[in-house]
PDB file of C-alpha atoms in Angstrom:
ATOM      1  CA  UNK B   1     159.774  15.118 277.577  1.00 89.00           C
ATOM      2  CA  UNK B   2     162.291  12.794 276.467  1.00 95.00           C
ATOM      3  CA  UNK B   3     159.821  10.059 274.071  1.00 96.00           C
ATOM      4  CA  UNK B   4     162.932   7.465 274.232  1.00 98.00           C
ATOM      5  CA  UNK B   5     163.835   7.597 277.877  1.00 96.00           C
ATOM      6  CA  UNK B   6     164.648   3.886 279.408  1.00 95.00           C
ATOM      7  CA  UNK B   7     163.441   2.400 282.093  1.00 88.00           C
ATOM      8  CA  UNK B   8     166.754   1.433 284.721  1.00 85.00           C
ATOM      9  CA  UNK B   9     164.778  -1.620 286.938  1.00 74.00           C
ATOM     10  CA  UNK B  10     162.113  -3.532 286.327  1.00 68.00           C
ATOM     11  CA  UNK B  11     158.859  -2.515 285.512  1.00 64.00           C
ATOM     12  CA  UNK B  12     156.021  -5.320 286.378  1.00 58.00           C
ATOM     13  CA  UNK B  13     153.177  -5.992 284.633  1.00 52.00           C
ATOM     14  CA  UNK B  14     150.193  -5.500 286.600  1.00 46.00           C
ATOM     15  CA  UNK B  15     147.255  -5.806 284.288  1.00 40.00           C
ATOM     16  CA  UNK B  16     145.587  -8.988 284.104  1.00 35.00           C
ATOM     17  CA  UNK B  17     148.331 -10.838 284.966  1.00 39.00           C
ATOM     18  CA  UNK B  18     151.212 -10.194 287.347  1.00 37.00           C
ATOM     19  CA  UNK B  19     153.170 -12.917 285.172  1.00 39.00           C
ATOM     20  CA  UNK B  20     155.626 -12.227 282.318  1.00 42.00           C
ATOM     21  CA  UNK B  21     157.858 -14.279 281.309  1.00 47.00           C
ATOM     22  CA  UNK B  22     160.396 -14.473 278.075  1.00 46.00           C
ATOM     23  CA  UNK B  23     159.759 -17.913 276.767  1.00 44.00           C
ATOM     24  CA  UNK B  24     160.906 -20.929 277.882  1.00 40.00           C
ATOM     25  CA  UNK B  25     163.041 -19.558 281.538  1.00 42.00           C
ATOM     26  CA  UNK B  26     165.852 -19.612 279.677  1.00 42.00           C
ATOM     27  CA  UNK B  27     167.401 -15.869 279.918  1.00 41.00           C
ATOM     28  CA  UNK B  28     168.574 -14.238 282.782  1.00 44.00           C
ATOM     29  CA  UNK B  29     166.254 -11.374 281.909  1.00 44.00           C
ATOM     30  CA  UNK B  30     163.299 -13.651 281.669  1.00 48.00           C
ATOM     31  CA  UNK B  31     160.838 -11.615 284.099  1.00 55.00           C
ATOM     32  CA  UNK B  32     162.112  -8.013 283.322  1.00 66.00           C
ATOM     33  CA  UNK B  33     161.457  -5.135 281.539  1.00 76.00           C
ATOM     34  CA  UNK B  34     164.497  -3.346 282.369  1.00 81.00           C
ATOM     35  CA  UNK B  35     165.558  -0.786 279.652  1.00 88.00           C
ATOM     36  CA  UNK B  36     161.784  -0.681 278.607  1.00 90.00           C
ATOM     37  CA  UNK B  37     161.215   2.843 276.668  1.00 95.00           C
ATOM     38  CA  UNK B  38     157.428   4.176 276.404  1.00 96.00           C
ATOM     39  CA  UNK B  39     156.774   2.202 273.382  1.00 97.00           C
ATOM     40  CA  UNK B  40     157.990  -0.698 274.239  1.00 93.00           C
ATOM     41  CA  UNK B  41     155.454  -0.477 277.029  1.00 91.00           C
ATOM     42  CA  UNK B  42     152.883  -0.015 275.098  1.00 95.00           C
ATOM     43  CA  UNK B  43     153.682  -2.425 272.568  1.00 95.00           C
ATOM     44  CA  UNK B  44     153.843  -5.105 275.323  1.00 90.00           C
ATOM     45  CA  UNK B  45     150.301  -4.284 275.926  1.00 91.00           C
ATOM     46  CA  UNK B  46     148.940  -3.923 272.212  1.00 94.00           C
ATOM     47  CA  UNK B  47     148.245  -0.096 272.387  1.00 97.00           C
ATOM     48  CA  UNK B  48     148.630   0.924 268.939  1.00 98.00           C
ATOM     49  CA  UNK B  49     147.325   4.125 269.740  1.00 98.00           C
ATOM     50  CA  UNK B  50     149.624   4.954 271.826  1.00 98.00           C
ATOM     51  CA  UNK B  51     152.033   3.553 269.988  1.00 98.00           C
ATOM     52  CA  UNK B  52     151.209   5.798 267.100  1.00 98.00           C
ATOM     53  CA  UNK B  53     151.296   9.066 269.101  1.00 98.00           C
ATOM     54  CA  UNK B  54     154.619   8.057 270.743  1.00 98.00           C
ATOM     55  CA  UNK B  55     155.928   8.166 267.160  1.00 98.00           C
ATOM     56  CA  UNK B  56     154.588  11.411 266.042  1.00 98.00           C
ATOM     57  CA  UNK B  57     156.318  12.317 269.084  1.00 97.00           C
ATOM     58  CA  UNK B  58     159.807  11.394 268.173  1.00 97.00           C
ATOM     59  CA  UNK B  59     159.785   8.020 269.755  1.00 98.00           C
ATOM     60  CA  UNK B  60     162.206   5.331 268.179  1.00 98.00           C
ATOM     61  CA  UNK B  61     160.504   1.882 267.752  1.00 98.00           C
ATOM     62  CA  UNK B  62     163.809   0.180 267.502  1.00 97.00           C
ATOM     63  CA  UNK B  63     165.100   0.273 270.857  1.00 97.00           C
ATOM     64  CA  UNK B  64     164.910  -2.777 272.424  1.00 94.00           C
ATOM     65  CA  UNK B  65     164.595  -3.914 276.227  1.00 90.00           C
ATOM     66  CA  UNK B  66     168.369  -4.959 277.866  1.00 86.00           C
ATOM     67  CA  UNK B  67     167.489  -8.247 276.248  1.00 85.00           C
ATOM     68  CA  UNK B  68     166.820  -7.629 273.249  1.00 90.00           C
ATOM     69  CA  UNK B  69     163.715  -7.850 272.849  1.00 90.00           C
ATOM     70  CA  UNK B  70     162.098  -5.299 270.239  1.00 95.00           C
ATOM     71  CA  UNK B  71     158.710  -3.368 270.598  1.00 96.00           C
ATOM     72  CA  UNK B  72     157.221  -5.025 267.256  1.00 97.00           C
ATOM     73  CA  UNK B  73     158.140  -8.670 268.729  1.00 95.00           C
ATOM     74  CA  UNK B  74     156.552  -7.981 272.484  1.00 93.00           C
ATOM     75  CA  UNK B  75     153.205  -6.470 270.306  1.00 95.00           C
ATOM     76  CA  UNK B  76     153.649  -9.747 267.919  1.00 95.00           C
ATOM     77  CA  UNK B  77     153.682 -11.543 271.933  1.00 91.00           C
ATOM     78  CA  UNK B  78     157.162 -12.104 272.105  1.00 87.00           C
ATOM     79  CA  UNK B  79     157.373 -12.326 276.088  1.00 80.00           C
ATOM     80  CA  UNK B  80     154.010 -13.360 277.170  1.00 78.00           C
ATOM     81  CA  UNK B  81     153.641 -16.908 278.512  1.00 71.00           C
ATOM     82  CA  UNK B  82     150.761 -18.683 276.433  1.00 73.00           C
ATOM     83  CA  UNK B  83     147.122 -18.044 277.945  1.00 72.00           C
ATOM     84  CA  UNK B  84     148.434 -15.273 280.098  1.00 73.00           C
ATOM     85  CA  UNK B  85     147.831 -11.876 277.754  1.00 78.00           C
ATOM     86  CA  UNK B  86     145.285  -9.787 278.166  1.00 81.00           C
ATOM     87  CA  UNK B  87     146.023  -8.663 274.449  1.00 88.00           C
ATOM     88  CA  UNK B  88     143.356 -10.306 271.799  1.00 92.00           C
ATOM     89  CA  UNK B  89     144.980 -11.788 268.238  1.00 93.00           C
ATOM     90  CA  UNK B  90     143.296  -8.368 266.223  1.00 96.00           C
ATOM     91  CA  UNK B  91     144.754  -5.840 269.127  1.00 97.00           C
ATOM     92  CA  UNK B  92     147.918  -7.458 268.410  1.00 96.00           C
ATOM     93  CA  UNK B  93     147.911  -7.342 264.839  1.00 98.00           C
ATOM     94  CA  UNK B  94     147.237  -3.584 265.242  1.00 98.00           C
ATOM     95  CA  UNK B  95     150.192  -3.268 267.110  1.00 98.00           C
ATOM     96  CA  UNK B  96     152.726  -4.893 264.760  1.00 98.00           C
ATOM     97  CA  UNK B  97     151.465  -2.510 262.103  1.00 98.00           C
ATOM     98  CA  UNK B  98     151.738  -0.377 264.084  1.00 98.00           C
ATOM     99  CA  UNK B  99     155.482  -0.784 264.771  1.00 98.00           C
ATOM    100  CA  UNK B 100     155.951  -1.703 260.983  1.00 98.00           C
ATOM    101  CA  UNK B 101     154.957   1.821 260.205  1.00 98.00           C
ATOM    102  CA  UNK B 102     156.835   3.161 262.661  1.00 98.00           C
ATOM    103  CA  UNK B 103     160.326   1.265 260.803  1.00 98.00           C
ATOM    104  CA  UNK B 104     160.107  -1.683 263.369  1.00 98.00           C
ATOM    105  CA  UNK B 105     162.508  -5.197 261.914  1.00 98.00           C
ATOM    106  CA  UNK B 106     160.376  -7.224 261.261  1.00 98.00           C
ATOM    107  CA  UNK B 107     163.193  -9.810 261.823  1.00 98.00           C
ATOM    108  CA  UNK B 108     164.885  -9.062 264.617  1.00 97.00           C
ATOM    109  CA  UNK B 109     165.780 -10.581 267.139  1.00 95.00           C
ATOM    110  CA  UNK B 110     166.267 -10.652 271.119  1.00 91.00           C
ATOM    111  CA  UNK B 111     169.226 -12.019 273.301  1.00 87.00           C
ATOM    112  CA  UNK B 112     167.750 -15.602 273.297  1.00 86.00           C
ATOM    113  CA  UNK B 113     167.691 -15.322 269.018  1.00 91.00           C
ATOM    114  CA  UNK B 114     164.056 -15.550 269.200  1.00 91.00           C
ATOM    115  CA  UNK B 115     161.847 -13.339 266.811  1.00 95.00           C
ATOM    116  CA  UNK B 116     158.043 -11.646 266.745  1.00 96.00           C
ATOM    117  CA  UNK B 117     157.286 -15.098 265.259  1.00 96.00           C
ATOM    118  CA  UNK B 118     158.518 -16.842 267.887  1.00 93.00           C
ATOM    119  CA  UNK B 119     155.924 -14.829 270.204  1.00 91.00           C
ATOM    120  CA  UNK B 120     153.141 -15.129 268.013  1.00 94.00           C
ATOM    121  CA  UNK B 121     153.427 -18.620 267.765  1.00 93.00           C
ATOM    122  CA  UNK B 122     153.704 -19.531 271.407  1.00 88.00           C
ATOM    123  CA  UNK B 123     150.819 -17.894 272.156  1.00 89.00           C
ATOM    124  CA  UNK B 124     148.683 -19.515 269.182  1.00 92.00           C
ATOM    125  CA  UNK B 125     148.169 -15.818 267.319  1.00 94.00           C
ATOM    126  CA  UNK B 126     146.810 -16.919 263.746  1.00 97.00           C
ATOM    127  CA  UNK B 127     146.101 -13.742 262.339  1.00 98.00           C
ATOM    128  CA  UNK B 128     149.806 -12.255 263.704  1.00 98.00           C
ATOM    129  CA  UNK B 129     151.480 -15.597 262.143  1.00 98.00           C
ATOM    130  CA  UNK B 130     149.812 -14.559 258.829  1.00 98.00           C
ATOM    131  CA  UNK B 131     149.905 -11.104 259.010  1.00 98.00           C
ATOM    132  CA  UNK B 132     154.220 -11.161 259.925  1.00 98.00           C
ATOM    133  CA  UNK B 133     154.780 -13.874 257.082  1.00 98.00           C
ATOM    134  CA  UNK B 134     152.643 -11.976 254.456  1.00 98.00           C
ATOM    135  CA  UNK B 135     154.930  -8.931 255.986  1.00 98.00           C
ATOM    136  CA  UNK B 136     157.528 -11.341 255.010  1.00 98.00           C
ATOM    137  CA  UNK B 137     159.243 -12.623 258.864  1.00 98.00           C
ATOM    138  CA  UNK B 138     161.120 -15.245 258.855  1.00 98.00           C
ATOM    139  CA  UNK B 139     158.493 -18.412 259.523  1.00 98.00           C
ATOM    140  CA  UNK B 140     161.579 -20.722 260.088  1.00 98.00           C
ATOM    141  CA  UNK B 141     163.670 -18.335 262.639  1.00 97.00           C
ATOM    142  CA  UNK B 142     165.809 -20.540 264.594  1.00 96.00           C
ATOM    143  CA  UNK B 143     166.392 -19.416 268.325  1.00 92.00           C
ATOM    144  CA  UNK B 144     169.502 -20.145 270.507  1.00 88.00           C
ATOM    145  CA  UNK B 145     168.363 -23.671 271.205  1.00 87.00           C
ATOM    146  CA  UNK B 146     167.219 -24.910 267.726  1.00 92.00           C
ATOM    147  CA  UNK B 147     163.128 -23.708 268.481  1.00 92.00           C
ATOM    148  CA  UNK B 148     161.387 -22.122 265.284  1.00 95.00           C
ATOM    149  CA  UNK B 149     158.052 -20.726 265.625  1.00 96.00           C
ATOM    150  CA  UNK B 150     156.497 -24.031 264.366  1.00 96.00           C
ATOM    151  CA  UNK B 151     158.510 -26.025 267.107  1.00 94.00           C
ATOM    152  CA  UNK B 152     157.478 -22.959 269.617  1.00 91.00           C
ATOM    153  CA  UNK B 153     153.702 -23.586 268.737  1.00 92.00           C
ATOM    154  CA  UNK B 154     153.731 -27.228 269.159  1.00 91.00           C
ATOM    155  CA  UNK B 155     155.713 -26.769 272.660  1.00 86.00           C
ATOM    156  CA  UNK B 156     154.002 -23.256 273.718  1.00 80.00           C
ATOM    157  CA  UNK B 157     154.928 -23.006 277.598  1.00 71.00           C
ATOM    158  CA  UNK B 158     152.398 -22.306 280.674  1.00 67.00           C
ATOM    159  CA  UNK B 159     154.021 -22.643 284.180  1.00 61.00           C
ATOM    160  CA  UNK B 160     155.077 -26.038 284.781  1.00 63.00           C
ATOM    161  CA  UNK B 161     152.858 -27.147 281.848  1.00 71.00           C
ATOM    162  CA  UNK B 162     153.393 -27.871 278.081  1.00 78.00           C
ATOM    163  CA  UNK B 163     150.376 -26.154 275.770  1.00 81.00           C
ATOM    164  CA  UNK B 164     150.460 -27.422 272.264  1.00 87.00           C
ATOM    165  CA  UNK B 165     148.596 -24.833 269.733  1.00 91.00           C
ATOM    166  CA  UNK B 166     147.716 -27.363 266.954  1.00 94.00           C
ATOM    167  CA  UNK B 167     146.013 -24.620 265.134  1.00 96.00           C
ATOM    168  CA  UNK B 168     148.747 -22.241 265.196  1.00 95.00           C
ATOM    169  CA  UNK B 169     151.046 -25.303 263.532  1.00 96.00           C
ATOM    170  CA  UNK B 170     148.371 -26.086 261.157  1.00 98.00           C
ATOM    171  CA  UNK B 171     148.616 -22.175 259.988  1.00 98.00           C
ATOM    172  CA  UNK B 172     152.766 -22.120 259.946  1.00 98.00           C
ATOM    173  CA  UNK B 173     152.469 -25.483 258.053  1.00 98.00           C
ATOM    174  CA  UNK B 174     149.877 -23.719 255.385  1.00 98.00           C
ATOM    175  CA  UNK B 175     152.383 -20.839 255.131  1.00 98.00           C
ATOM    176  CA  UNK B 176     155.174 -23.089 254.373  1.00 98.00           C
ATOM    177  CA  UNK B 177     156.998 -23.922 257.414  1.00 98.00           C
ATOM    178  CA  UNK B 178     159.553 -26.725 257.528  1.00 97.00           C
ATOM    179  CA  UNK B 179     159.521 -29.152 260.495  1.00 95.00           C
ATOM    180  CA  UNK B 180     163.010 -28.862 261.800  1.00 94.00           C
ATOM    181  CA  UNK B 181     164.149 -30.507 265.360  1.00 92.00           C
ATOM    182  CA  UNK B 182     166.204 -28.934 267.649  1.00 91.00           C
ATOM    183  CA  UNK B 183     169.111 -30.784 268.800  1.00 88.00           C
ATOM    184  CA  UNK B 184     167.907 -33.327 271.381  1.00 84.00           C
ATOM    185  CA  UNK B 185     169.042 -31.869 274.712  1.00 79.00           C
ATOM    186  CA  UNK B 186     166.910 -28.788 273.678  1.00 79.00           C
ATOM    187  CA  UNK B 187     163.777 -30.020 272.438  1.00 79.00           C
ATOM    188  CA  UNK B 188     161.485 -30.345 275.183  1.00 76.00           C
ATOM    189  CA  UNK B 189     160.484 -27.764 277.141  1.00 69.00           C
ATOM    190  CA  UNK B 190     162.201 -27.074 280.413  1.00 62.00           C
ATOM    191  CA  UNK B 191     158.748 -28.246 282.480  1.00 57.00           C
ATOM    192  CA  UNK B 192     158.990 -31.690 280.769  1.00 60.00           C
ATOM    193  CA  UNK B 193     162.651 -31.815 281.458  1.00 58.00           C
ATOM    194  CA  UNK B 194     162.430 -31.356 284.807  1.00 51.00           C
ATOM    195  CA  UNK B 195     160.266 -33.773 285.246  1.00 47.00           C
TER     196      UNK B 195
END
């Protein structure tokens, strides 16, 4: 069987949650997993065991979904909208190594510019945000709208609702990150500019 084969519609997530989301809306791709291979299915769900035999079984950790976004940044969280994974911090740190020793980028990034950090941070991961920085990611990645991981953290996004993770900033401020605005028309999330 073909390890690398990609999926050609969406594939929903139907675990815990039916809801999965890139961060912030703002992609046309936000709620699919269109081009999804096997491991990039199982990294969205933290399986580093599967992960693992995928890989022994030819599977390439670098292909990305149709937007870009990389099987070592949806295991970092990359994806998930804050308070909606089933995946714990530890599962996910498992996974990242996972796709580290697999010869994931650490640094890459999706359509939107944004990065594993960017996914750990909305979702408040401490122990990924330490793990990808000693790993040496980028702790000041700037997306397409100005939005590092520290900015992400303090504006993580739930529905219609803004979810700060002060403890997640308090770790990217420990590990040295730089408080850097995005220009104004992007700084808020798009639930407080609607409003």
């Amino acid at each position: 069987a073909n390890p690398n084969i990609r999926t050609t519609g969406n594939v929903p997530q139907r675990l815990k949650y039916a809801y999965f989301a890139d961060i912030y809306y703002r992609t046309p791709t936000f709620t699919t997993f269109t081009g999804a291979t096997p491991m990039a299915l199982a990294a969205a769900q933290a399986d580093a065991s599967a992960m693992r035999a995928l890989g022994a079984g030819g599977a390439d950790v670098s292909i990305p979904l149709s937007n870009g976004s990389t099987p070592l940044a949806l295991a970092a969280g990359l994806g998930w909208t804050v308070e909606q994974s089933p995946v714990t911090p530890e599962q996910a740190v498992e996974a990242v190594k996972a796709a580290l020793d697999l010869g994931g980028d650490i640094n890459a990034r999706n359509n939107g510019q944004r990065t594993a950090m960017h996914g750990a941070a909305n979702q408040g991961a401490i122990p990924v945000l330490q793990f990808l920085a000693a790993r040496g990611a980028d702790i000041d990645a700037v997306d397409e709208h100005g939005w590092t991981p520290l900015w992400t953290a303090q504006h993580a996004q739930l529905g219609a609702s803004v979810l700060a993770q002060p403890d997640a900033m308090k770790a990217l401020r420990a590990l040295g990150a730089k408080d850097i605005m995005p220009p104004k028309e992007t700084a808020l999330a798009p639930a407080v500019q609607a409003r």
